[in-house]
């Protein structure tokens, strides 16, 4: 996934400047799939961050893990607003601020740091509700309809941080927080002797649900399915914020690939 993220940023800097919606209408399918394959990056980062937090319980108590996650999360938020921001903009003018994936990772760790102090069942329900239910907010709009949040009230800022993307927030926290929570709850599965079978079953079930929801078009993805470019249209899902279909399409194959990657060796 880190290599794929490098591919995505290379495409940004040296390829055609296109929004995701424009890629569907692009003449080149190769251009679309160069972008599509990189969709696996952010969800997998979030999921594996939660998973590795659970695996860390072998070395830390829950209170220790909680404090670690909160400190690490706040550090990531600080880095997003300073080092990462400067690397993207080369500009010290803080009238220009843009918060992206490191920001979302940081706050997700802070929330997970609070959740790990309670029962894992609560964390699981929390993650499932956010991931599967957040598209119910798709119809909510901002009062201030400008290109950025400048001039928007407290309600608009809260919605932008939570679900409705608008500069300077490109990674609303819902459902990213839920993805990390589900990654944490996935930890016990990787400790089981039958983890390979379970990973394959869960991954394929997610992909199957993605196909069903996408074809029915009743929930989970605001972009309509069109038949003129069926495969591209099927895979073209919203990332900002990530729709349920987007997460099923990316996390499903990633989870299903774990059994294959565990057995892989050599050049693979």
Coordinates of C-alpha atoms in Angstrom, one line a residue, residues 7 17 20 78 81-82 100 117-118 138 146 149-150 167 169 172 175 181 202 224 229 240 250 259 262:
X7 CA 2.0 5.8 -7.4
X17 CA -4.9 17.1 -13.2
X20 CA -12.1 11.5 -9.5
X78 CA 0.5 18.4 15.0
X81 CA -0.6 21.0 10.6
X82 CA 3.2 21.7 10.4
X100 CA -5.8 15.3 5.0
X117 CA -10.4 1.4 27.9
X118 CA -13.8 -0.2 27.5
X138 CA -25.4 12.0 2.6
X146 CA -18.9 28.7 -0.7
X149 CA -15.6 26.9 5.0
X150 CA -14.5 30.6 5.5
X167 CA -11.7 22.9 2.2
X169 CA -11.0 19.5 5.5
X172 CA -13.9 14.0 7.3
X175 CA -16.2 6.9 8.9
X181 CA -12.1 0.7 15.3
X202 CA -14.9 -11.9 5.4
X224 CA -25.2 6.5 -9.6
X229 CA -18.9 2.1 -19.0
X240 CA -14.4 12.1 0.2
X250 CA -11.1 -1.7 -0.8
X259 CA -4.1 -15.3 3.5
X262 CA 1.0 -14.6 4.5

